[in-house]
Tab-separated table of C-alpha atoms in Angstrom:
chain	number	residue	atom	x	y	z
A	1	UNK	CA	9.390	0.908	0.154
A	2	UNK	CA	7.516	0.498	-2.942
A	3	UNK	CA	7.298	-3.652	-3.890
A	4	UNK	CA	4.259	-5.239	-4.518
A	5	UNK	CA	3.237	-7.132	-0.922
A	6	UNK	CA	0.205	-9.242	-0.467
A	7	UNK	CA	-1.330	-8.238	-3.600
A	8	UNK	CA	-3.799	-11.341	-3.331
A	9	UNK	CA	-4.805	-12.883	-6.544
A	10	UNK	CA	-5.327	-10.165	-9.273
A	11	UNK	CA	-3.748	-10.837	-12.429
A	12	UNK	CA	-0.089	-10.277	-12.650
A	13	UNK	CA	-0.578	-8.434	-15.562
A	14	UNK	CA	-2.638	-5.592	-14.289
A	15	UNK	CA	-0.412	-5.435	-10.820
A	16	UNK	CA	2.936	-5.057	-13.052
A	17	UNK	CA	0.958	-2.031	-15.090
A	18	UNK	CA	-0.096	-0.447	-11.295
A	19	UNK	CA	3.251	-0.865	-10.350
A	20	UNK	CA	4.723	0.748	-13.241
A	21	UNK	CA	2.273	3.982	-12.946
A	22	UNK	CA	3.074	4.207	-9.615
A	23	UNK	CA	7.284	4.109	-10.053
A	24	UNK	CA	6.674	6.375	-12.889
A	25	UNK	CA	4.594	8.760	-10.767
A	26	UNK	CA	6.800	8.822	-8.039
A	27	UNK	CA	10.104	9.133	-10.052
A	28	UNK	CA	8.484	12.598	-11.698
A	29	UNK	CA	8.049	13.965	-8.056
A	30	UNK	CA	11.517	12.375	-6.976
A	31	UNK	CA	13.561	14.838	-9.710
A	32	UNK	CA	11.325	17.279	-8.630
A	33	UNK	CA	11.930	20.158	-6.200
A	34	UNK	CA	8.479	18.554	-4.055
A	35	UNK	CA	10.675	15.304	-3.382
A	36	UNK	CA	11.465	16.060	0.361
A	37	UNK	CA	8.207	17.746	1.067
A	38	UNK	CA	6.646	14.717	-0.668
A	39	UNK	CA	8.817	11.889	1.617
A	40	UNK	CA	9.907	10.748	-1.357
A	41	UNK	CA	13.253	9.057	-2.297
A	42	UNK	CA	15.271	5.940	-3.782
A	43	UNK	CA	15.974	3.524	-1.281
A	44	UNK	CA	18.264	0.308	-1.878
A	45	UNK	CA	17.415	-3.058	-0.455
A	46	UNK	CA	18.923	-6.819	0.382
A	47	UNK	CA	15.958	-8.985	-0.372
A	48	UNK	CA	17.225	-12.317	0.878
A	49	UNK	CA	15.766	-16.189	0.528
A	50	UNK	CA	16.044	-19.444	2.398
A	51	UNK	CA	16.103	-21.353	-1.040
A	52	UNK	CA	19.051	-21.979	-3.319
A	53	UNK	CA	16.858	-21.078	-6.104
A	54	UNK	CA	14.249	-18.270	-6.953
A	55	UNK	CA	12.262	-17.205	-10.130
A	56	UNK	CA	13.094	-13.540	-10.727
A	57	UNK	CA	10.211	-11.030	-9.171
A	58	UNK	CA	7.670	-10.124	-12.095
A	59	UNK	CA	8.102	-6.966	-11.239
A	60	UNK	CA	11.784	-6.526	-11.297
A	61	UNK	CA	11.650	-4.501	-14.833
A	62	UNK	CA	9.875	-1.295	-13.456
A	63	UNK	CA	12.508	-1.376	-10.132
A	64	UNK	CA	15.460	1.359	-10.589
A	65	UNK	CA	17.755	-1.669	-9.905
A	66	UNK	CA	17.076	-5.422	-9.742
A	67	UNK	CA	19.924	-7.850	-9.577
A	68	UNK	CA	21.212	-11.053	-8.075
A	69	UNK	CA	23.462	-11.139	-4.379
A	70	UNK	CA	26.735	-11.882	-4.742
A	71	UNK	CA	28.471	-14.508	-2.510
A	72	UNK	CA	30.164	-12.053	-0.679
A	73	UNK	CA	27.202	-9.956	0.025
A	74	UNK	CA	24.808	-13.362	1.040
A	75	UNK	CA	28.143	-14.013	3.523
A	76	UNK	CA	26.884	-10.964	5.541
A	77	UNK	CA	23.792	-12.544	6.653
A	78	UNK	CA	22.662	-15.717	8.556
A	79	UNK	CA	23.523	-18.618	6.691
A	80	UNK	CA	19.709	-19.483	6.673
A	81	UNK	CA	19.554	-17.242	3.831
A	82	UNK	CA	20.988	-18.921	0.348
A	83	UNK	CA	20.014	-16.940	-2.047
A	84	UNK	CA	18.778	-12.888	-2.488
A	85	UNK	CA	18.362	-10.235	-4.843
A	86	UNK	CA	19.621	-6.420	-4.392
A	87	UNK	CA	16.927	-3.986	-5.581
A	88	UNK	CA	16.061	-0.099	-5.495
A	89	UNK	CA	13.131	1.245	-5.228
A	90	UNK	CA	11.194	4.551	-4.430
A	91	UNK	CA	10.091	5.044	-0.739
A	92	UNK	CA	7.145	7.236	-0.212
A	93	UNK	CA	6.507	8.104	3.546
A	94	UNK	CA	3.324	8.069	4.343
A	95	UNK	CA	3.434	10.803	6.869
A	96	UNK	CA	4.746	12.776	4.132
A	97	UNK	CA	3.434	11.751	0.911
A	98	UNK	CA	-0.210	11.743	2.472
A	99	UNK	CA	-0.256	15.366	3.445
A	100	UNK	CA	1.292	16.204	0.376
A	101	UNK	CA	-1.283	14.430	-1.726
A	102	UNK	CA	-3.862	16.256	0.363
A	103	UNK	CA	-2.508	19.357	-0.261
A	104	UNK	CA	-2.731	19.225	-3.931
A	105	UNK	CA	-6.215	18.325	-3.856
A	106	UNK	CA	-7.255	21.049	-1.925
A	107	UNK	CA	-4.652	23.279	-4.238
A	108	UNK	CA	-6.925	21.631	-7.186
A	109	UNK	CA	-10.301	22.928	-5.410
A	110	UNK	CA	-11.146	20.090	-3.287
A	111	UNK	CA	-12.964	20.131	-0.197
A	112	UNK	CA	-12.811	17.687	3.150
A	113	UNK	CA	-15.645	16.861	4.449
A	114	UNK	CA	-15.352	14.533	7.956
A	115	UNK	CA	-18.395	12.358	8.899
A	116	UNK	CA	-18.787	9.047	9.509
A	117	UNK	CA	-20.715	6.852	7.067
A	118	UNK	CA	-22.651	3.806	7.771
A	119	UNK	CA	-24.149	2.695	4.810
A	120	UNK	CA	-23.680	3.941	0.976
A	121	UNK	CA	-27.527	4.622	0.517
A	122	UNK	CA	-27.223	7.736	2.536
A	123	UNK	CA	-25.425	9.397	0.277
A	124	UNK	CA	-28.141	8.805	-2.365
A	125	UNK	CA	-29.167	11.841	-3.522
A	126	UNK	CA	-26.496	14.305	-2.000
A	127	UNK	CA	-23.771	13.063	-4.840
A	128	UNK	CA	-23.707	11.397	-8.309
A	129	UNK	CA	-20.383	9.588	-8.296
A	130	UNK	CA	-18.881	8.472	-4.776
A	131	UNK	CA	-15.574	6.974	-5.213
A	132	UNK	CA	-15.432	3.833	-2.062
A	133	UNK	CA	-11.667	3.819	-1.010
A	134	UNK	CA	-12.251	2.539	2.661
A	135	UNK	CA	-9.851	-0.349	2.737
A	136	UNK	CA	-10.645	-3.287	5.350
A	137	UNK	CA	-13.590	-1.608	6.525
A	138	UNK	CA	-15.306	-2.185	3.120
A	139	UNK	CA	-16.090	-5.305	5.340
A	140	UNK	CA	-18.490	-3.508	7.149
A	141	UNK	CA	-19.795	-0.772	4.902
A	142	UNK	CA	-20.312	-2.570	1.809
A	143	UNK	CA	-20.412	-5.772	3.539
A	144	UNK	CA	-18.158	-7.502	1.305
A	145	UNK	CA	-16.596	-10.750	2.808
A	146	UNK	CA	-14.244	-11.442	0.956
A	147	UNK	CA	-12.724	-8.968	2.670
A	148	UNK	CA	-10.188	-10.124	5.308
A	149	UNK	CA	-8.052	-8.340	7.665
A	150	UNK	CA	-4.363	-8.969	7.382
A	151	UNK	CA	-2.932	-7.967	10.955
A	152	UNK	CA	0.786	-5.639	11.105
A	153	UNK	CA	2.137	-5.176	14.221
A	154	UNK	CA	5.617	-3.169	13.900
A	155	UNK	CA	8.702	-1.409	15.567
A	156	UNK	CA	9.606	1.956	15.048
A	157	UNK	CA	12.978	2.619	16.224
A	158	UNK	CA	15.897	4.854	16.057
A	159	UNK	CA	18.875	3.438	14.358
A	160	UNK	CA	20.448	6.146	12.296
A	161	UNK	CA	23.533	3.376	11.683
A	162	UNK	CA	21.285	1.335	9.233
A	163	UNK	CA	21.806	2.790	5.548
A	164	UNK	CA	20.381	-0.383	3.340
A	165	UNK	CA	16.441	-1.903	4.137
A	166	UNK	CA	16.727	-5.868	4.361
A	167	UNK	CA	13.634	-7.868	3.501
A	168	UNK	CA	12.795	-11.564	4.416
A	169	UNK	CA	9.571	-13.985	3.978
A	170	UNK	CA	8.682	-13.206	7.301
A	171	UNK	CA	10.414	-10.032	8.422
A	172	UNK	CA	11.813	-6.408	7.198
A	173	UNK	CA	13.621	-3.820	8.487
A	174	UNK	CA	12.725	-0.558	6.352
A	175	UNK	CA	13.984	3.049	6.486
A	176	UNK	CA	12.601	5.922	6.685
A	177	UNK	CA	14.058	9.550	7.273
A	178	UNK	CA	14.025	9.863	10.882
A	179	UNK	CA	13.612	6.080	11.911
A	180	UNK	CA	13.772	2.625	11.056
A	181	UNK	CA	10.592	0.134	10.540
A	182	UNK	CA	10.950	-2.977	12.332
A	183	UNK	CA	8.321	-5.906	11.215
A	184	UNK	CA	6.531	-7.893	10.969
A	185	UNK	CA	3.140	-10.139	10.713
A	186	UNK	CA	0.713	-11.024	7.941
A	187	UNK	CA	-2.164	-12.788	10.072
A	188	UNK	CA	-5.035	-12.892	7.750
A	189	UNK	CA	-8.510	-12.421	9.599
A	190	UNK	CA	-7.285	-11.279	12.880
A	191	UNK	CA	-9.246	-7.785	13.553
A	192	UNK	CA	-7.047	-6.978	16.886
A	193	UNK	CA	-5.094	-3.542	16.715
A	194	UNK	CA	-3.739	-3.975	20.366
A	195	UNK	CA	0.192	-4.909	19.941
A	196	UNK	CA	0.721	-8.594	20.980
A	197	UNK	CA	4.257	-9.236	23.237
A	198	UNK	CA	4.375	-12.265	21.680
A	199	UNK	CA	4.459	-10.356	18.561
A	200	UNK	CA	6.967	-7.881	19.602
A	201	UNK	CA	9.423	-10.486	20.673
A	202	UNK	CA	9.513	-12.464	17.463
A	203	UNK	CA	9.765	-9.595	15.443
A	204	UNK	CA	12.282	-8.212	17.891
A	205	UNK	CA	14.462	-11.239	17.831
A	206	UNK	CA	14.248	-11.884	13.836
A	207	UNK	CA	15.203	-8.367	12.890
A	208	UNK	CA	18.081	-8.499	15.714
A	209	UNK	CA	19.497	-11.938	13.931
A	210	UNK	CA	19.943	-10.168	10.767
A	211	UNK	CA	20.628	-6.769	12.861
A	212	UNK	CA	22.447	-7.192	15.850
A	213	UNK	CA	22.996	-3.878	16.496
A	214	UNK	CA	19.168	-2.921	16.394
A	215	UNK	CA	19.350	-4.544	20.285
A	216	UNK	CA	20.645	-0.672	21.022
A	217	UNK	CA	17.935	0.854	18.681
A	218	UNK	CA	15.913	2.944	20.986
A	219	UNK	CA	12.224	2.072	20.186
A	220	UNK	CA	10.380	4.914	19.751
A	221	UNK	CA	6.616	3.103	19.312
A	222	UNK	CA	4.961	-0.173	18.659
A	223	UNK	CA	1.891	-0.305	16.036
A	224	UNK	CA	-0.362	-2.450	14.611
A	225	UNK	CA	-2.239	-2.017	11.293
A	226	UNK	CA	-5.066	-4.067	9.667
A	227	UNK	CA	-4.183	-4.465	5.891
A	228	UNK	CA	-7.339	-4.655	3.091
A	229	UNK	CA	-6.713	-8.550	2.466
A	230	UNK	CA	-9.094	-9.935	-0.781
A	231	UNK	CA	-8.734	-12.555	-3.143
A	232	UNK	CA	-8.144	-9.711	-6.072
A	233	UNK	CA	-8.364	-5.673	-5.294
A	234	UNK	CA	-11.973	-4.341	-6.400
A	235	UNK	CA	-11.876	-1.723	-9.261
A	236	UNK	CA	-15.227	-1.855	-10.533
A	237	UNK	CA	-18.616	0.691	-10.818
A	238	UNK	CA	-21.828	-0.594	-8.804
A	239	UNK	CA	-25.013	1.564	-9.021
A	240	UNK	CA	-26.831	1.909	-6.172
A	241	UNK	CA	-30.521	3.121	-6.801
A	242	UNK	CA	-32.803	2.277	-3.528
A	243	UNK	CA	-35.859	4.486	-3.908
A	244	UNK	CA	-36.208	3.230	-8.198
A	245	UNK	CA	-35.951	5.201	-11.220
A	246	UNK	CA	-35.495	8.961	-9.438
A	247	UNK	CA	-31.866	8.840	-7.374
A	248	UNK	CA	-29.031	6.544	-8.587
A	249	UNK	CA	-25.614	6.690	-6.939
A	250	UNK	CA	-23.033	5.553	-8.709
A	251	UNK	CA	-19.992	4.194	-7.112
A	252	UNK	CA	-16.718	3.480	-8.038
A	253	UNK	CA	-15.325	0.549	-5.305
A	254	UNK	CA	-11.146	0.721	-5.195
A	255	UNK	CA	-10.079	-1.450	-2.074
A	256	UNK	CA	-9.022	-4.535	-1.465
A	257	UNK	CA	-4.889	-3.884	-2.040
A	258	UNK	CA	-3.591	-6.088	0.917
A	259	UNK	CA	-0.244	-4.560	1.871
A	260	UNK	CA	0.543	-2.481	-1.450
A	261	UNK	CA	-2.127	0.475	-1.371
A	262	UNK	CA	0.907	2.831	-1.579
A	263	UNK	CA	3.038	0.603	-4.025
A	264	UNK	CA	-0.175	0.229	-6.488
A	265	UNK	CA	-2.662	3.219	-5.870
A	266	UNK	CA	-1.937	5.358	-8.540
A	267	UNK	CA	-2.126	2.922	-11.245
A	268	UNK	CA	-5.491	1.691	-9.679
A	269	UNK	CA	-6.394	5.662	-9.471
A	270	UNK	CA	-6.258	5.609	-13.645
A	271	UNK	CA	-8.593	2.592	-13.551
A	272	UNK	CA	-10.675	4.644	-11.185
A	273	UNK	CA	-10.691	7.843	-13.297
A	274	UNK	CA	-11.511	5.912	-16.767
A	275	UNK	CA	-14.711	4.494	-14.965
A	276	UNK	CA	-15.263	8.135	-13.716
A	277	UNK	CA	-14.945	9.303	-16.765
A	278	UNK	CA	-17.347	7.119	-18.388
A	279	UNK	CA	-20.290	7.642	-15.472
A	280	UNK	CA	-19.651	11.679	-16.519
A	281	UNK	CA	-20.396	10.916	-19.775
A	282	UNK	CA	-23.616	8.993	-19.185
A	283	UNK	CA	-25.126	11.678	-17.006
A	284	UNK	CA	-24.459	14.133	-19.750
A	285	UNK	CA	-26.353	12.073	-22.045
A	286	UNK	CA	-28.885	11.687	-19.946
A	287	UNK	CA	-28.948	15.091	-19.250
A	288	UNK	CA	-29.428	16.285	-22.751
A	289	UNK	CA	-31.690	13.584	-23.537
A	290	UNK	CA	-34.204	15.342	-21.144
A	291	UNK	CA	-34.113	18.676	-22.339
């Protein structure tokens, strides 16, 4: 479900203009004959709070639908819960939407190449422009520490009865087409991938309060994830130039989006292609300026 999540500290300003690309992006492929091959589709939510009081989301204008619970509606739930919001958003699977985005860059004359890189300076001399999009394991290639790891351990479960996602501080049970997401954590600077019973059992138990009828879900896997936690997401050019004057590299560093790299990628990929753009340009001057 597309909502900004752990966005860190960038300005509000630029994250409400990501999110914004990104509904409008996904909204052209949604009344599109790709939306199903995409994963794409609307999905309505119960986003519910344990405070009387809330100051509406800054990014409620560029959700479908944004509006307050009624009474009758917050009656449905634990009476922890005192206040909520019912939004819509677009849901872009990633099993789905990845191989679809693939697709269309190889359709647009792109090529995969598969090899493990350890540090940027080997590429130094093979391209002109490398674009770094390696999430939490900038850490270790760029060896950037304000970098943090922000552990996910989830369900995924069969539960074909749930029709609405329902979204807490601490917990969320999502949809998808062919199962339900049960979660989760947000433990920042915990690097373990191995799924934690401990875990399981809180998750299990929160989900099930709001859910009762998830105790019958038949769980179909357990996963954990390492989110790209950082104070504010990197979007900026670095030139890397080890050997002096001769070979440059110039890199364009996108990472850093904590738990929205779906929700807020394509708006980052504009600020990505504008300082793309601009590199271009300066090797063609520099190219002409040596003939």
């Amino acid at each position: 479900l597309c909502l900004p999540y752990l966005p860190g500290d960038a300005s509000l300003t630029l994250i409400t203009r990501w999110f914004a690309d990104m509904m409008s992006h996904l909204n052209q492929i949604h009344w599109s004959p790709d939306a199903e091959r995409a994963g794409v589709s609307l999905l309505s939510a119960y986003i519910l709070f344990e405070e009387e009081t809330f100051e509406p989301s800054f990014f409620a204008d560029a959700l479908v639908n944004y509006r307050n619970l009624t009474k009758k509606e917050l009656s449905m739930f634990p009476p922890i819960y005192k206040s909520g919001v019912f939004i819509t958003s677009y849901l872009a699977e990633g099993k789905k939407y990845l191989p679809y985005l693939l697709n269309k860059f190889k359709e647009l004359g792109g090529k995969v190449i598969q090899k493990r890189v350890n540090d940027l300076k080997e590429l130094v001399g093979q391209y002109d422009i490398v674009v770094n999009c390696t999430g939490v394991e900038a850490f270790n290639l760029v060896n950037d520490n304000k970098v943090k790891p922000v552990r996910g351990q989830v369900f995924r479960v069969s539960a074909p009865w749930i029709k609405h996602a329902v979204m807490t501080a601490n917990h969320y049970i999502l949809l998808n087409s062919d199962s339900v997401v049960l979660g989760g954590t947000k433990q920042v600077g915990d690097w373990n991938r191995e799924v934690n019973p401990e875990d399981s059992k809180n998750i299990m138990d929160n989900c099930c309060d709001i859910y009762p009828s998830l105790r019958s879900a038949q769980i179909i896997r357990e996963w954990v994830g390492l989110r790209p936690g950082r104070e504010e997401t990197r979007i900026e050019t670095e030139v890397i130039n080890p050997n002096g004057f001769r070979d440059k590299l110039y890199v364009v560093h996108n990472y850093g989006h904590g738990g929205s790299g779906v929700t807020l990628f394509w708006g980052c990929a504009q600020e990505v292609l504008v300082l793309v753009n601009d590199i271009i340009d300066r090797l063609k001057v520099n190219k002409l300026s040596k003939l």
